[in-house]
CSV table of C-alpha atoms in Angstrom, one decimal:
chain,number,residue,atom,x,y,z
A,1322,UNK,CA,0.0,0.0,0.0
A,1323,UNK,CA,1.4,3.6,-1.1
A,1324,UNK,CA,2.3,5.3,2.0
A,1325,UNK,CA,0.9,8.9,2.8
A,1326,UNK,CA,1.6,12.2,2.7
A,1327,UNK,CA,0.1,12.8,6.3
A,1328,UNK,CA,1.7,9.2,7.4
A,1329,UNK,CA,4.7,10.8,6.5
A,1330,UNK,CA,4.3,13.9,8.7
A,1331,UNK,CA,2.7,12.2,11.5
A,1332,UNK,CA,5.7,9.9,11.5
A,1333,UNK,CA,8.2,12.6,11.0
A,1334,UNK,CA,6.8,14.5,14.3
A,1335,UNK,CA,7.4,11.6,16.1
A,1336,UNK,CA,10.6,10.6,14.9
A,1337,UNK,CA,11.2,14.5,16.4
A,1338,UNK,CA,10.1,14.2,19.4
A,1339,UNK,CA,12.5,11.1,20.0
A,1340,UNK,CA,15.8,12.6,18.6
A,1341,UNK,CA,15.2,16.3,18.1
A,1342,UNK,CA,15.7,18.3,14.6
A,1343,UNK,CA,18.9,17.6,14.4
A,1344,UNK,CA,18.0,13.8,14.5
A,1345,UNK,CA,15.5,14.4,11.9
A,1346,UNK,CA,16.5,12.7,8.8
A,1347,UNK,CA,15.3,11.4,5.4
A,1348,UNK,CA,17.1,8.1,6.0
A,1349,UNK,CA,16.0,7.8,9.4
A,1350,UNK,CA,12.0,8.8,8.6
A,1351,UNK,CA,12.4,5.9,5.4
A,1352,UNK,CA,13.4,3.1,7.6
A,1353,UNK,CA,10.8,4.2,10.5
A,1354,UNK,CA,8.0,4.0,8.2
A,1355,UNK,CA,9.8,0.8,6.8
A,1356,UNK,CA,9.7,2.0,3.0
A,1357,UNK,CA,12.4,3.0,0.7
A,1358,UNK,CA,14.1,6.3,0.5
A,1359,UNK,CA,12.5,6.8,-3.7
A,1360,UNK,CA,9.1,6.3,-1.9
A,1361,UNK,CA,9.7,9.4,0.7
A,1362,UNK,CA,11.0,11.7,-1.6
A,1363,UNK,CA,8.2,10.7,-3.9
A,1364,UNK,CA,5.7,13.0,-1.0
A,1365,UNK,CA,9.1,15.5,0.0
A,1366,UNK,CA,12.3,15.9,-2.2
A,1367,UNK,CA,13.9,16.8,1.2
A,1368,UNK,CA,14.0,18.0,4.5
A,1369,UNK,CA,12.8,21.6,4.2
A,1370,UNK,CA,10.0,20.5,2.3
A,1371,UNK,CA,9.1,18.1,4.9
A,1372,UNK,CA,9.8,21.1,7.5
A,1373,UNK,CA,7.3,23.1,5.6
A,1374,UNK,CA,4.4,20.2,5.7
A,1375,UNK,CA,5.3,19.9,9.5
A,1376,UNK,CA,5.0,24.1,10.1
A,1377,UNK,CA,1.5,24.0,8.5
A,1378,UNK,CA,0.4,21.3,10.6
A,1379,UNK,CA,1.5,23.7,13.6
A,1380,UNK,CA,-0.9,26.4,13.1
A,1381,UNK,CA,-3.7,24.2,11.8
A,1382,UNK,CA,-6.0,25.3,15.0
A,1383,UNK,CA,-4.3,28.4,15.6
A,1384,UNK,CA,-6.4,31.5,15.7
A,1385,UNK,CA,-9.9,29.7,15.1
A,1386,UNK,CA,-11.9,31.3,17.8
A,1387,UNK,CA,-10.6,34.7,15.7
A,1388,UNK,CA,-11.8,36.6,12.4
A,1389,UNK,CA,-10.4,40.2,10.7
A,1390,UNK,CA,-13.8,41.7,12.8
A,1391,UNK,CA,-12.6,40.4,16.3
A,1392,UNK,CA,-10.6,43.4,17.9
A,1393,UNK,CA,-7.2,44.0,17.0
A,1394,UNK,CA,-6.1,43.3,20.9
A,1395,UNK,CA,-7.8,40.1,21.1
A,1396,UNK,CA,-6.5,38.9,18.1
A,1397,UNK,CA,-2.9,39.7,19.0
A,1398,UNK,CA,-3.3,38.3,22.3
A,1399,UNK,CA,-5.0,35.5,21.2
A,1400,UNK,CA,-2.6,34.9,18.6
A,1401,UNK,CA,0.5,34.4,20.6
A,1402,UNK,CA,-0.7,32.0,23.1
A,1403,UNK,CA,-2.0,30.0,20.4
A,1404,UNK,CA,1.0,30.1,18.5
A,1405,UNK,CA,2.9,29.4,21.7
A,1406,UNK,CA,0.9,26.6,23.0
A,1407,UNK,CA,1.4,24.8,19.3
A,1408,UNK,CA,5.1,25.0,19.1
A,1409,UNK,CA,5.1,23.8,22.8
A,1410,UNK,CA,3.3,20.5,21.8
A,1411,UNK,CA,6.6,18.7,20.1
A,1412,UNK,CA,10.0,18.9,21.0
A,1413,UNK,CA,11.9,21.6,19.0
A,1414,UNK,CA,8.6,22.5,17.5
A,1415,UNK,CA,9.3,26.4,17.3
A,1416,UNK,CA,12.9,25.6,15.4
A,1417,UNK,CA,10.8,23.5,12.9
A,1418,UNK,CA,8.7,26.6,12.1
A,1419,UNK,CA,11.4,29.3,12.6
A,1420,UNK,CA,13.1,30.3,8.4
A,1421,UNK,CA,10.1,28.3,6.7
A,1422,UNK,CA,7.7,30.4,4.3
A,1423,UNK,CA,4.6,28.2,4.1
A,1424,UNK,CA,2.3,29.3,1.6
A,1425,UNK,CA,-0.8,27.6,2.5
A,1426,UNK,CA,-4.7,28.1,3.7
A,1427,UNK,CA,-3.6,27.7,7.7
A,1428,UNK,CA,-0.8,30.5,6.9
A,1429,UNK,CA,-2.8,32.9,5.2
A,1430,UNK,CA,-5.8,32.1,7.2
A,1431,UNK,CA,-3.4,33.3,10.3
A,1432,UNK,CA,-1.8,35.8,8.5
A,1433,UNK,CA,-5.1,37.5,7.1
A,1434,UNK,CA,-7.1,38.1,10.4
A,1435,UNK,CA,-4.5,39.5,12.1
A,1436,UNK,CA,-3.6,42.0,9.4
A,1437,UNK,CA,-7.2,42.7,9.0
A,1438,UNK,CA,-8.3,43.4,12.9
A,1439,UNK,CA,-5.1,45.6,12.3
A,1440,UNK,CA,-6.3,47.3,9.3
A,1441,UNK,CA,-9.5,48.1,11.3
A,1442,UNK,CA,-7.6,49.7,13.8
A,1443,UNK,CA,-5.9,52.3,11.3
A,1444,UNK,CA,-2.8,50.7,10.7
A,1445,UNK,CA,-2.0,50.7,7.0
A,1446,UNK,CA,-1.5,47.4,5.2
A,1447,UNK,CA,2.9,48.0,5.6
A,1448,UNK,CA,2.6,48.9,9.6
A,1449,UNK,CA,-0.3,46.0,9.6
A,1450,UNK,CA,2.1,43.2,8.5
A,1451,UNK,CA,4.9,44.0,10.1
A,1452,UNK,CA,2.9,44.1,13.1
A,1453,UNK,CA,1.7,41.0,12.8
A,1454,UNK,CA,5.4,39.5,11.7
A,1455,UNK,CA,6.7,41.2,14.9
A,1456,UNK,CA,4.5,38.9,17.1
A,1457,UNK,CA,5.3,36.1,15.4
A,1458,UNK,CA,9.0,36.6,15.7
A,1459,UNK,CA,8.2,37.3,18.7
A,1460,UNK,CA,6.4,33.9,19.9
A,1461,UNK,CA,9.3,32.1,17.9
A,1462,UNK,CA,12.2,34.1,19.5
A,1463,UNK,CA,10.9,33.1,23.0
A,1464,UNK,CA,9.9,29.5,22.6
A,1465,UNK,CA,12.7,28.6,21.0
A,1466,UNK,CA,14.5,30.0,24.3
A,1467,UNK,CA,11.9,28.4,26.4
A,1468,UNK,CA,12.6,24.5,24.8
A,1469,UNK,CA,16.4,25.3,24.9
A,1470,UNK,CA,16.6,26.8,28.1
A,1471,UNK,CA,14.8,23.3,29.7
A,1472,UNK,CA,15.9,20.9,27.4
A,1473,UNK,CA,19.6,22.0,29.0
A,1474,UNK,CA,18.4,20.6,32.1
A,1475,UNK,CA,21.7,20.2,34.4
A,1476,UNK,CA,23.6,22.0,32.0
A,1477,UNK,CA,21.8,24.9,32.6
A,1478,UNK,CA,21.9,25.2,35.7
A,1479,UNK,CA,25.8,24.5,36.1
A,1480,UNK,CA,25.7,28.0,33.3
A,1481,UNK,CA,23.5,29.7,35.7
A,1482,UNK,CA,26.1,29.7,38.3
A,1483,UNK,CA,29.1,30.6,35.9
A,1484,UNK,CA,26.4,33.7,34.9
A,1485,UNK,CA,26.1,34.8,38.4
A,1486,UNK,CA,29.8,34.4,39.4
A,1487,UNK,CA,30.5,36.3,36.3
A,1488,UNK,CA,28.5,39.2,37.1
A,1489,UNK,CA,28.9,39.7,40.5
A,1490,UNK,CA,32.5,40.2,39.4
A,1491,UNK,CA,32.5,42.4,36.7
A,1492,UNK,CA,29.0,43.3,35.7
A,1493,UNK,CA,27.0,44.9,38.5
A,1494,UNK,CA,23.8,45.8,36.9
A,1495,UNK,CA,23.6,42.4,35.0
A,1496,UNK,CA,24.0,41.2,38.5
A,1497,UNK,CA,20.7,42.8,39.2
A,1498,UNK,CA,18.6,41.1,37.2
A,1499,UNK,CA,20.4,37.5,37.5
A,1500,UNK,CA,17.1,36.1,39.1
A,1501,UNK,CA,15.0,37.6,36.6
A,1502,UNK,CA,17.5,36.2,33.9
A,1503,UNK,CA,16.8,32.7,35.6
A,1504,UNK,CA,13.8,32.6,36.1
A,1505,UNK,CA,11.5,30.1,35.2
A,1506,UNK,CA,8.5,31.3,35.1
A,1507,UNK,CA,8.3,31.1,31.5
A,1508,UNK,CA,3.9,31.9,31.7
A,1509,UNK,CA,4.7,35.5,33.6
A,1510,UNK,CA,7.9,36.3,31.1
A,1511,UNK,CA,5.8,35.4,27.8
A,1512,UNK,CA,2.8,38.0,29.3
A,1513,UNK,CA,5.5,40.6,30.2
A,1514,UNK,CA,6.9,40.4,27.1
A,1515,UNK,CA,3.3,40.5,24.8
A,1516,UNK,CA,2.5,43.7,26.7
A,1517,UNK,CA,5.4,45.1,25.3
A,1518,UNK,CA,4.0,44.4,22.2
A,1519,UNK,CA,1.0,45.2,22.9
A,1520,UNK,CA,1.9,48.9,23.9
A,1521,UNK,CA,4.0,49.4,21.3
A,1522,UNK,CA,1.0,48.4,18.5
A,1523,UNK,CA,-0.9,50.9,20.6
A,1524,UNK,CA,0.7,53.4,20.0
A,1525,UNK,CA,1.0,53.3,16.4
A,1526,UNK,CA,-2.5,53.3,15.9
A,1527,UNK,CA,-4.2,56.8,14.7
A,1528,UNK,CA,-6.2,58.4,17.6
A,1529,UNK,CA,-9.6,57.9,17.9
């Protein structure tokens, strides 16, 4: 029986999940879904077009509670948590979505109502997309620091001593914010950080 396209990205997720992206490969995906190579490359010529089928995937319920009418707050808001929570669900999930350009109804779907609630606000169609760009970076940015930071694990936390030693020694107002730095409170960061976003969209827009 001819294997899949989705059998192939279903497999491929968990394939990542086990090893990580960097133990993502063609070879290894063939021989987990016991077929040949000819019969993978057949669906994806290679790994970035595999990448690509695995970001659309992503953001398949992203943003579905959402249209260009809902305001522009609550669609930015709204947004980035969803986007978030959907590179948090696999290992390395916001490096498999980070470079890709994904031209496909989920991205444009995404991509469209956030412009739009934009647009409604008075934010011309230039300020409106790289608004919404911004907030994806954004989300990206800070999950991919999130997944690395506890993926490190003991790692980490032998760094986080070398960080404080080195700024208590040298760098007093790093030395400051150490905690903060540290912290794992990855829920209250992400919030702090949208607000800043938030304000910053604000006060782009025309006034009322």
């Amino acid at each position: 029986m001819r294997i899949q396209r989705e059998q192939v990205v279903r497999a491929a997720w968990t394939l990542l999940d086990e090893a990580g992206l960097e133990g993502l490969t063609m070879r290894l995906l063939a021989k987990a879904l016991s077929i040949q190579a000819p019969s993978l490359y057949w669906h994806f010529p290679g790994k970035q077009a595999l990448l690509d089928a695995m970001a659309d995937t992503l953001i398949q319920d992203v943003a579905r509670t959402l249209t260009a009418d809902s305001p522009w707050e609550t669609v930015v808001r709204t947004l980035a948590g969803d986007l978030r929570r959907a590179f948090l669900q696999h290992r390395d999930g916001a490096r498999v979505y980070a470079g890709t350009f994904v031209v496909s109804e989920h991205t444009l779907r995404v991509s469209d109502t956030v412009i739009g609630s934009l647009g409604r606000a008075g934010l011309g169609p230039r300020e409106a997309g790289w608004a919404a760009f911004t907030v994806l970076d954004y989300v990206l940015g800070f999950t991919i620091e999130e997944q690395g930071f506890t993926a490190q694990g003991a790692e980490t936390a032998e760094r986080a001593g070398a960080l404080r030693e080195l700024a208590s020694a040298r760098y007093p107002h790093a030395a400051g914010a150490v905690d903060a730095i540290l912290d794992h409170d990855f829920d209250r960061r992400f919030d702090f950080g949208l607000e800043l976003l938030v304000v910053g969209i604000r006060a782009r827009l025309p006034a009322p």
